[in-house]
PDB file of N, CA, C and O in Angstrom:
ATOM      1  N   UNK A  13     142.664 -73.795 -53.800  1.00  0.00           N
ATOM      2  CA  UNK A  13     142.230 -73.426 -52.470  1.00  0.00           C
ATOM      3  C   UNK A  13     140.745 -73.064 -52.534  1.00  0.00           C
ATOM      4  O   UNK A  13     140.279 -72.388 -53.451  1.00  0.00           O
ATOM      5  N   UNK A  14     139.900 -73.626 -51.342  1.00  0.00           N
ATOM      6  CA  UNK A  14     138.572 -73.163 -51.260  1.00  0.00           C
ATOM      7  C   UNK A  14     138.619 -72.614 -50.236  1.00  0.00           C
ATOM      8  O   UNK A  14     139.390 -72.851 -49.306  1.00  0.00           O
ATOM      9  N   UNK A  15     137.395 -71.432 -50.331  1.00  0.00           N
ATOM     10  CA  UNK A  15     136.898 -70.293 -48.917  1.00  0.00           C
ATOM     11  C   UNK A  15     135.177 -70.612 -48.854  1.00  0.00           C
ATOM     12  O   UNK A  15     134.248 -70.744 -49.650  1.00  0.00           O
ATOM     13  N   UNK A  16     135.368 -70.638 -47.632  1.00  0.00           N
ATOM     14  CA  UNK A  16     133.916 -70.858 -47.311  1.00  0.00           C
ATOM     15  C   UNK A  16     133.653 -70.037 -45.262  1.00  0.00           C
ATOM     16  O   UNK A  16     134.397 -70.126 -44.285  1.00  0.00           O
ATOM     17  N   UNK A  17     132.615 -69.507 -45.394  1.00  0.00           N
ATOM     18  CA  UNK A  17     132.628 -68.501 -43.962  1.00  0.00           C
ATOM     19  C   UNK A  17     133.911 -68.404 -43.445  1.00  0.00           C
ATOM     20  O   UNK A  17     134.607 -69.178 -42.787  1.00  0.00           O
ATOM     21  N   UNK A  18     134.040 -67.517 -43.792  1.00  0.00           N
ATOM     22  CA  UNK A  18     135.748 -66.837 -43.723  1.00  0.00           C
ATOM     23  C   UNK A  18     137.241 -67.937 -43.602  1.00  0.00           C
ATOM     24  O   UNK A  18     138.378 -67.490 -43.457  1.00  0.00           O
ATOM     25  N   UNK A  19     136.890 -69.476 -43.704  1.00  0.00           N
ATOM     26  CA  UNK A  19     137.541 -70.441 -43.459  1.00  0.00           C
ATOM     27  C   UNK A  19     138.209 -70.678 -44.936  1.00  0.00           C
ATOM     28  O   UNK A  19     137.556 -70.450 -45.954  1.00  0.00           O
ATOM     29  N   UNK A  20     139.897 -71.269 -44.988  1.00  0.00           N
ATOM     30  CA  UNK A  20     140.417 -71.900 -46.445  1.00  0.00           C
ATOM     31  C   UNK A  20     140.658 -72.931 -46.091  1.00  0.00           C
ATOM     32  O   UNK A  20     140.814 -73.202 -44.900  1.00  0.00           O
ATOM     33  N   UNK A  21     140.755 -73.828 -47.109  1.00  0.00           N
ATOM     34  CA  UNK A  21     141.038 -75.343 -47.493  1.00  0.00           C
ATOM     35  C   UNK A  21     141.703 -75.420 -48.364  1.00  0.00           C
ATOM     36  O   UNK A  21     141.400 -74.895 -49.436  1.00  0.00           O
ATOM     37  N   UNK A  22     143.019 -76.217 -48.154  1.00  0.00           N
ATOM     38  CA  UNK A  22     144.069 -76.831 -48.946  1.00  0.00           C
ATOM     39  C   UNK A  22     143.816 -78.108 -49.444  1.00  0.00           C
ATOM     40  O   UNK A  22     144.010 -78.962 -48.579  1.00  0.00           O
ATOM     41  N   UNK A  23     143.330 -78.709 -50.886  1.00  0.00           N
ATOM     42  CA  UNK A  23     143.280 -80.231 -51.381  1.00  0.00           C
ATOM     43  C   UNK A  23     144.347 -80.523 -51.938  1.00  0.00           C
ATOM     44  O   UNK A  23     144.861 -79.766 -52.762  1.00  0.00           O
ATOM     45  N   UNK A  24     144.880 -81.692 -51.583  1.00  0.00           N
ATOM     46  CA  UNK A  24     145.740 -82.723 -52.131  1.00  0.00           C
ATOM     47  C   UNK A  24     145.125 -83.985 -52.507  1.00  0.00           C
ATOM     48  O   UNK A  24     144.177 -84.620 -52.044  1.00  0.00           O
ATOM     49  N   UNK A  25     146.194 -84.235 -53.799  1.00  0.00           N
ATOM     50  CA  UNK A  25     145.439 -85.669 -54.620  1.00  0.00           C
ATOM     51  C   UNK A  25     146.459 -86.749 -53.583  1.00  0.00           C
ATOM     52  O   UNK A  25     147.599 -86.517 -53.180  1.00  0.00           O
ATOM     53  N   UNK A  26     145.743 -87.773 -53.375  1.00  0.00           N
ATOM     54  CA  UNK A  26     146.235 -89.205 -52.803  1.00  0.00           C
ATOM     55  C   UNK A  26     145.797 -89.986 -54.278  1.00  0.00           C
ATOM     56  O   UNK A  26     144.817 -90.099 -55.014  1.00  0.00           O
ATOM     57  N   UNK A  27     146.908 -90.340 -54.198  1.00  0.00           N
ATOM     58  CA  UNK A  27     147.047 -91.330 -56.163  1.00  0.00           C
ATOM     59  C   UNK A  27     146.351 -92.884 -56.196  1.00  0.00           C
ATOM     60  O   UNK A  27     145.448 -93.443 -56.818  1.00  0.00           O
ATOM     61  N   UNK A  28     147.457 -93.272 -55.008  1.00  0.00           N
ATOM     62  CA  UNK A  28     147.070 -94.475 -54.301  1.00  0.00           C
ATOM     63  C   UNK A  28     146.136 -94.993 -54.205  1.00  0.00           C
ATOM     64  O   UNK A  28     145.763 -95.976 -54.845  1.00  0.00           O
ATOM     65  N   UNK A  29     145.227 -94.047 -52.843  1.00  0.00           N
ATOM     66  CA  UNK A  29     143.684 -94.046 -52.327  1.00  0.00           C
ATOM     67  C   UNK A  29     142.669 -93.895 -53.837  1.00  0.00           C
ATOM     68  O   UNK A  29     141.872 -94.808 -54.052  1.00  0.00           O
ATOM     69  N   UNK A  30     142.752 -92.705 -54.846  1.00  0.00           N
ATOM     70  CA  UNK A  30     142.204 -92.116 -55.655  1.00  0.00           C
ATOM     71  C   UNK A  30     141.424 -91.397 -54.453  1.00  0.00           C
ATOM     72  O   UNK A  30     140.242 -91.696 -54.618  1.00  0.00           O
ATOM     73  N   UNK A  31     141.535 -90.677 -53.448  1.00  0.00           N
ATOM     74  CA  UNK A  31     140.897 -89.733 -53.357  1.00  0.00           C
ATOM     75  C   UNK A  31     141.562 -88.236 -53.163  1.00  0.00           C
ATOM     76  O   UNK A  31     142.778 -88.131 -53.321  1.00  0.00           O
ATOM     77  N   UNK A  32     140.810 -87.128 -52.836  1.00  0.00           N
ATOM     78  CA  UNK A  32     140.757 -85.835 -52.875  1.00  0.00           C
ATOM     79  C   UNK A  32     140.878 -85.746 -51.462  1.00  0.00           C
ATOM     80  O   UNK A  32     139.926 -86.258 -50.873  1.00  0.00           O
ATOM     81  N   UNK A  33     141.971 -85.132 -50.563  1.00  0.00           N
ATOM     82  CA  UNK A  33     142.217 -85.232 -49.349  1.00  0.00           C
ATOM     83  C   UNK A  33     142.380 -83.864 -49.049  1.00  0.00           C
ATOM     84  O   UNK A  33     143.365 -83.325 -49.554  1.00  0.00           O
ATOM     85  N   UNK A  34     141.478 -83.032 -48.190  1.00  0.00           N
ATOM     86  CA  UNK A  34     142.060 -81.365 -47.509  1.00  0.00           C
ATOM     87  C   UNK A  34     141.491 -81.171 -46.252  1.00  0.00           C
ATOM     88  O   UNK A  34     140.503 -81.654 -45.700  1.00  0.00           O
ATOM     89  N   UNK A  35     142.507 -80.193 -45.856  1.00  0.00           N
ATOM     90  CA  UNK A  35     142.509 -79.600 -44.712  1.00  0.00           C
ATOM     91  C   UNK A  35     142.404 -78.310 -44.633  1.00  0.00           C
ATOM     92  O   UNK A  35     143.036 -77.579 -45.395  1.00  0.00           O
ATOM     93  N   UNK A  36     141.436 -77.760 -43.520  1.00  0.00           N
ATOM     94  CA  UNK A  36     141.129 -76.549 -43.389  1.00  0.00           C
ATOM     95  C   UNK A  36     142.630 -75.372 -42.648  1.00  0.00           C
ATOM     96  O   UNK A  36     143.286 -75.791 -41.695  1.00  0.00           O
ATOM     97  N   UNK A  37     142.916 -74.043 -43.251  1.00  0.00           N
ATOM     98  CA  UNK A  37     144.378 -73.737 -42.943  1.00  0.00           C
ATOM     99  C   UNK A  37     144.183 -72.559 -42.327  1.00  0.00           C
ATOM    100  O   UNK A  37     143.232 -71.799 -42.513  1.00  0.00           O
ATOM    101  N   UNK A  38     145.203 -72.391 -41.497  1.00  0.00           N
ATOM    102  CA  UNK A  38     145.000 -71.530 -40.496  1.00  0.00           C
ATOM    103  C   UNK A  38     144.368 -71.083 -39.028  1.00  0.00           C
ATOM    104  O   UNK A  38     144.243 -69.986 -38.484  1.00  0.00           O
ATOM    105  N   UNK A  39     143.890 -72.988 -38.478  1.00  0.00           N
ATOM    106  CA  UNK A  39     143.609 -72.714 -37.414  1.00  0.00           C
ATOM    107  C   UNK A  39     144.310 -73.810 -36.514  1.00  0.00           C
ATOM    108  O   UNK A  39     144.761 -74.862 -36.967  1.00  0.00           O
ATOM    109  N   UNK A  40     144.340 -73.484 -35.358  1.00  0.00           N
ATOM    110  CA  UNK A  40     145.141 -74.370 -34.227  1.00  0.00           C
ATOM    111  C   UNK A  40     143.992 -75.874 -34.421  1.00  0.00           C
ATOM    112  O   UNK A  40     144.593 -76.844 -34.883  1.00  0.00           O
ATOM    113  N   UNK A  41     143.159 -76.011 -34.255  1.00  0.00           N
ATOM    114  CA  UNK A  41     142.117 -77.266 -34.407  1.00  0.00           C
ATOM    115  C   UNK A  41     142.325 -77.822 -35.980  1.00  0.00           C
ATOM    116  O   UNK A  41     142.696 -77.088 -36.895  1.00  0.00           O
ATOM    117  N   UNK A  42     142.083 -78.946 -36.098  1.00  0.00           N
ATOM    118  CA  UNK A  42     142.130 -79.681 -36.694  1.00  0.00           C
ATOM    119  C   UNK A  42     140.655 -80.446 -37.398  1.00  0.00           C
ATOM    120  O   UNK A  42     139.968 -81.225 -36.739  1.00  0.00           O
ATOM    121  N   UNK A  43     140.306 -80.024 -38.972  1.00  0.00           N
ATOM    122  CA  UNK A  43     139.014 -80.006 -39.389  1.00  0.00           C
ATOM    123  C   UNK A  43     139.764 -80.838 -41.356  1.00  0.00           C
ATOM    124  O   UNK A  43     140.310 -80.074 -42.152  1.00  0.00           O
ATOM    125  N   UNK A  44     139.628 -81.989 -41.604  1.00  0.00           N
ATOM    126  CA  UNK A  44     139.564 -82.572 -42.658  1.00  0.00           C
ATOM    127  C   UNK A  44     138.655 -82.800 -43.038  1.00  0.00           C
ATOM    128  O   UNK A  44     137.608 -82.739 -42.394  1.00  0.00           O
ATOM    129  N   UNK A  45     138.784 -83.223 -44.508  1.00  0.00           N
ATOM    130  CA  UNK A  45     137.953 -84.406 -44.992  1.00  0.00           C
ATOM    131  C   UNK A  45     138.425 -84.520 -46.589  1.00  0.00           C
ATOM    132  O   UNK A  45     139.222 -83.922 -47.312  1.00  0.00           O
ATOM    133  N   UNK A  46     137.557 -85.541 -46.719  1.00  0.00           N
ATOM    134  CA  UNK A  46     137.944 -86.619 -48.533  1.00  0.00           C
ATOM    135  C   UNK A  46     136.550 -86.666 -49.120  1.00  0.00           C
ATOM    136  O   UNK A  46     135.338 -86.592 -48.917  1.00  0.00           O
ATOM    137  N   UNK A  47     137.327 -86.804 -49.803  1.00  0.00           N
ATOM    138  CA  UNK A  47     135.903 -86.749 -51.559  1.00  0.00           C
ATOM    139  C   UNK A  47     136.397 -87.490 -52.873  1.00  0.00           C
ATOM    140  O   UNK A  47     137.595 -87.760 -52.785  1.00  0.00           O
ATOM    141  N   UNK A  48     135.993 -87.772 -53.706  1.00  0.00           N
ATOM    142  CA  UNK A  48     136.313 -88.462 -55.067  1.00  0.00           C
ATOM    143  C   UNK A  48     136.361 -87.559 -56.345  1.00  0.00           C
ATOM    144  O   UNK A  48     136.960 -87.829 -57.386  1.00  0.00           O
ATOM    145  N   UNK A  49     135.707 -86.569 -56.110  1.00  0.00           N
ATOM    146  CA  UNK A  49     135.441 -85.330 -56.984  1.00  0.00           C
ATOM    147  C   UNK A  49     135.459 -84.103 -56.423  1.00  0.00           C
ATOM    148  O   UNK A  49     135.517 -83.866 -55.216  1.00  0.00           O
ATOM    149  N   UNK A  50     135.393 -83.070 -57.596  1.00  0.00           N
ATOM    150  CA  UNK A  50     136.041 -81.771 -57.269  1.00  0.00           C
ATOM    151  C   UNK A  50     134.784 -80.831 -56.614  1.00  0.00           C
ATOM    152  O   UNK A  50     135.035 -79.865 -55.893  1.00  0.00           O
ATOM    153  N   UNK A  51     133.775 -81.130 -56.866  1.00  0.00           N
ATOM    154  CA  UNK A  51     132.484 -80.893 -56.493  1.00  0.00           C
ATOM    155  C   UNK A  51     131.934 -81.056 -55.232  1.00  0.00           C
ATOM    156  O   UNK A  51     131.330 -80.331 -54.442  1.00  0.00           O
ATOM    157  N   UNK A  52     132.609 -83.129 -55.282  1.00  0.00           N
ATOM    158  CA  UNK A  52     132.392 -83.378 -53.847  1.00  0.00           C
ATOM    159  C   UNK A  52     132.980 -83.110 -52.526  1.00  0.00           C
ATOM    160  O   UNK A  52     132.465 -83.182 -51.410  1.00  0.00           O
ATOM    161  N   UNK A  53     134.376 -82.730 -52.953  1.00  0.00           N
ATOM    162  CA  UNK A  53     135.865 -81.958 -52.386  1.00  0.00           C
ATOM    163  C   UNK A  53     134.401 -80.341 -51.853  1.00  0.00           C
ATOM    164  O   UNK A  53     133.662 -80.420 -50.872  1.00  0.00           O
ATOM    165  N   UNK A  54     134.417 -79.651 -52.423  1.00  0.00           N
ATOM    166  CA  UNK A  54     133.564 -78.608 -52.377  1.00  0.00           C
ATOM    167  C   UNK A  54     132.337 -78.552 -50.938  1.00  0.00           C
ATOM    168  O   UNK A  54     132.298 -77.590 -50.171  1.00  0.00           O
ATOM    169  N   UNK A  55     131.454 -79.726 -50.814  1.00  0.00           N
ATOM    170  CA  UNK A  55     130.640 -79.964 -50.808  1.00  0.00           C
ATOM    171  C   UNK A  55     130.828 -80.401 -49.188  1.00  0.00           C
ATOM    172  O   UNK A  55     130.184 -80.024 -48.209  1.00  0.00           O
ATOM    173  N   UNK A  56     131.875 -81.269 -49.278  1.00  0.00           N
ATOM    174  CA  UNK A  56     132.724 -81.983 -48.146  1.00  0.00           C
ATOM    175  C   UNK A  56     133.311 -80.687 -47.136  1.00  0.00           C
ATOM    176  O   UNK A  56     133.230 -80.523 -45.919  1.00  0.00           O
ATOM    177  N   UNK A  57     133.762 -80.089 -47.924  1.00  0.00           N
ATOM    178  CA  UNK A  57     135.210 -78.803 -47.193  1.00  0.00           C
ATOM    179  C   UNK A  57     133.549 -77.749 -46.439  1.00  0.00           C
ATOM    180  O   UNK A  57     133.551 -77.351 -45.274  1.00  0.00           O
ATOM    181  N   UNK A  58     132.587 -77.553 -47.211  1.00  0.00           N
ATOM    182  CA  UNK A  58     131.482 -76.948 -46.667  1.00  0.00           C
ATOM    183  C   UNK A  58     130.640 -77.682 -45.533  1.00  0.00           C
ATOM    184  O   UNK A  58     129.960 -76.977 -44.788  1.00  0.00           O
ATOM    185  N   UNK A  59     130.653 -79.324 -45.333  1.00  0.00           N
ATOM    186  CA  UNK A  59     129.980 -79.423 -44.684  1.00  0.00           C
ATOM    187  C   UNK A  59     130.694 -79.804 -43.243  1.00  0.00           C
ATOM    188  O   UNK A  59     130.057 -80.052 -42.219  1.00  0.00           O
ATOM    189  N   UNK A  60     132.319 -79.805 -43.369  1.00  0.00           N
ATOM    190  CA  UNK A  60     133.171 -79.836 -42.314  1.00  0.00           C
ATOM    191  C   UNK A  60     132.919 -78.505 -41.532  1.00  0.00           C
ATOM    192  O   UNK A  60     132.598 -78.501 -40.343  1.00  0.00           O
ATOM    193  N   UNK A  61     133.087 -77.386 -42.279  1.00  0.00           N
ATOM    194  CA  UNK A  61     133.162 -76.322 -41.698  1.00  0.00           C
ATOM    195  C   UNK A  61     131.604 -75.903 -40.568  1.00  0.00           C
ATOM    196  O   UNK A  61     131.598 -75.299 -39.496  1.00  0.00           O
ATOM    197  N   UNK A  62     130.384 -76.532 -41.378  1.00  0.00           N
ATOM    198  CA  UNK A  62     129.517 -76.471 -40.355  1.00  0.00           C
ATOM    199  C   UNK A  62     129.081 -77.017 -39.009  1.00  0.00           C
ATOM    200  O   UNK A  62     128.609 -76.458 -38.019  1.00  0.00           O
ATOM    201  N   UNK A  63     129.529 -78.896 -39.405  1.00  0.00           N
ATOM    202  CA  UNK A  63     129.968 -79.495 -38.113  1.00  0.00           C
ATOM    203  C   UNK A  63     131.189 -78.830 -37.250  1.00  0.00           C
ATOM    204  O   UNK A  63     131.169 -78.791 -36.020  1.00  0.00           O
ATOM    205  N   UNK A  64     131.975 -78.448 -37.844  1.00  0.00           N
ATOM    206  CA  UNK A  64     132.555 -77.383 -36.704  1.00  0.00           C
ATOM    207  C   UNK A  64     132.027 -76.927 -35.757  1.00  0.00           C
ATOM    208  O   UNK A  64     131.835 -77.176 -34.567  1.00  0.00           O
ATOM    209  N   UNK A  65     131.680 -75.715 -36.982  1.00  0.00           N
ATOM    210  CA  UNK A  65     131.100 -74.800 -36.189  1.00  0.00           C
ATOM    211  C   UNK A  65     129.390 -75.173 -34.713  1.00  0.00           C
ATOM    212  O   UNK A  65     129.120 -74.648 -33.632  1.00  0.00           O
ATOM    213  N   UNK A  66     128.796 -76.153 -35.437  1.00  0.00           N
ATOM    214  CA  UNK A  66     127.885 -76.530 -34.458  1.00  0.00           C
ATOM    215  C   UNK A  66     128.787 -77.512 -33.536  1.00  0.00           C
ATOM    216  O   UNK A  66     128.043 -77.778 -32.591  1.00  0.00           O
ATOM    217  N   UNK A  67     129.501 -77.901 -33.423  1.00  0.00           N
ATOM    218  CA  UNK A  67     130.140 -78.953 -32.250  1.00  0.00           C
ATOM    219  C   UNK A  67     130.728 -77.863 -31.317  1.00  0.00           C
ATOM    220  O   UNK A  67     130.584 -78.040 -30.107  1.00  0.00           O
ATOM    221  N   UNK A  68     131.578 -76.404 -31.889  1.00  0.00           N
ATOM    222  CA  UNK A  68     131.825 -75.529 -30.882  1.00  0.00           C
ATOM    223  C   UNK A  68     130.832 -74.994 -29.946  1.00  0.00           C
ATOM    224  O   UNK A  68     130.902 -74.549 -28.801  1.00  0.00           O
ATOM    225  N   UNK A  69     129.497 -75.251 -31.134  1.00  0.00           N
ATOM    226  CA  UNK A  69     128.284 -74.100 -30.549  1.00  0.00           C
ATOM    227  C   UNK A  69     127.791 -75.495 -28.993  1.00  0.00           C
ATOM    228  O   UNK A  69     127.566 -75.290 -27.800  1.00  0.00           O
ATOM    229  N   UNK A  70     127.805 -76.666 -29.733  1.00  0.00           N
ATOM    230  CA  UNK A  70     127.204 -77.536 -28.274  1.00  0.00           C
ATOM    231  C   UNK A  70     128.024 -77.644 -27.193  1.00  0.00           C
ATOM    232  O   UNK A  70     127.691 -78.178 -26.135  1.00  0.00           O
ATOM    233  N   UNK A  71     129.240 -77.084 -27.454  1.00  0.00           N
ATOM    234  CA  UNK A  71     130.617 -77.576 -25.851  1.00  0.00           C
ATOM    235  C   UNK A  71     130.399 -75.832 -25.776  1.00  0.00           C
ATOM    236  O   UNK A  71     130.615 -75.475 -24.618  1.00  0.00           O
ATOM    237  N   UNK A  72     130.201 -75.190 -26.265  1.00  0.00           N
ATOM    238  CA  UNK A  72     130.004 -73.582 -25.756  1.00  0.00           C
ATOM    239  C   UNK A  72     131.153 -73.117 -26.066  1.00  0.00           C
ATOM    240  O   UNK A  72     131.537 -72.311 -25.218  1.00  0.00           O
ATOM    241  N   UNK A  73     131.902 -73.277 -26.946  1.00  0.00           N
ATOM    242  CA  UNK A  73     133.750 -72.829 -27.167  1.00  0.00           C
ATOM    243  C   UNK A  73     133.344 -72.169 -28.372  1.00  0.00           C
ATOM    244  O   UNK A  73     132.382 -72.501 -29.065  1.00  0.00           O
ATOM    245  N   UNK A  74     134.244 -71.075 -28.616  1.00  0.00           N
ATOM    246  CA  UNK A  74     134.532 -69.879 -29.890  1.00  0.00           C
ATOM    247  C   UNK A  74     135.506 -71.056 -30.671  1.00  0.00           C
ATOM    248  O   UNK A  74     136.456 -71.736 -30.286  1.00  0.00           O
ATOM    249  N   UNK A  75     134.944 -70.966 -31.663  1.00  0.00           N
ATOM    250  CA  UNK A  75     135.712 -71.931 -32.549  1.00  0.00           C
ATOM    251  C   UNK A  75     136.888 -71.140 -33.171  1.00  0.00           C
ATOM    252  O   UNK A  75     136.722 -69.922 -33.226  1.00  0.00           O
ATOM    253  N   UNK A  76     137.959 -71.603 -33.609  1.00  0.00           N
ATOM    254  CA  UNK A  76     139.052 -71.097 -34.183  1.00  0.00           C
ATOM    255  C   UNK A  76     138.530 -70.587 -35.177  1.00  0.00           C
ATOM    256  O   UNK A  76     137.659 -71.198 -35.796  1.00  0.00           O
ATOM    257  N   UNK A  77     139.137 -68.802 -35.709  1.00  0.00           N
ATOM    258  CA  UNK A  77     139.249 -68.567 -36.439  1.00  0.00           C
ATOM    259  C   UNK A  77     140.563 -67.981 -37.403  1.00  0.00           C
ATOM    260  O   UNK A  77     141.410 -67.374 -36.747  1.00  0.00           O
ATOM    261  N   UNK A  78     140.706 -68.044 -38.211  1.00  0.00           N
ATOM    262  CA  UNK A  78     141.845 -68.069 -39.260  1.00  0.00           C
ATOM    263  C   UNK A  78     142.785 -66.769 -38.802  1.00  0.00           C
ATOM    264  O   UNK A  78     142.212 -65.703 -38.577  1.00  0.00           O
ATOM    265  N   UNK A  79     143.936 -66.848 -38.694  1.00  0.00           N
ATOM    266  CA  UNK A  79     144.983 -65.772 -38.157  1.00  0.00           C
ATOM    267  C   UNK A  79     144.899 -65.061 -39.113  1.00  0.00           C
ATOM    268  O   UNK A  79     145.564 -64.027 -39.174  1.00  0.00           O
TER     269      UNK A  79
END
């Protein structure tokens, strides 16, 4: 599990694909993403969380935060 501004992320391996597949946990909205590495998994899960957060900031909505 990764934490990043008060947000967690759950990764799962896809065998198949070969990639690194997670989802951010604990909010009603819906925020993924994929990577090839554990670094890039990292990197990815951080830069989801900021497009978030700026896509709430341009529609003017409080973005979900974690129960």
């Amino acid at each position: 599990m990764m934490t990043y501004k008060g947000y967690s992320a759950n990764i799962e391996v896809d065998l198949e694909a070969k990639i690194l597949f997670g989802r951010v946990l604990d909010i009603n909205d819906i925020v993924t993403f994929k990577a090839q590495t554990i670094e890039e998994a990292r990197q990815e899960f951080q830069n989801s969380i900021d497009d978030y957060l700026e896509f709430c900031k341009e529609l003017g909505q409080e973005p979900d935060r974690p129960f």
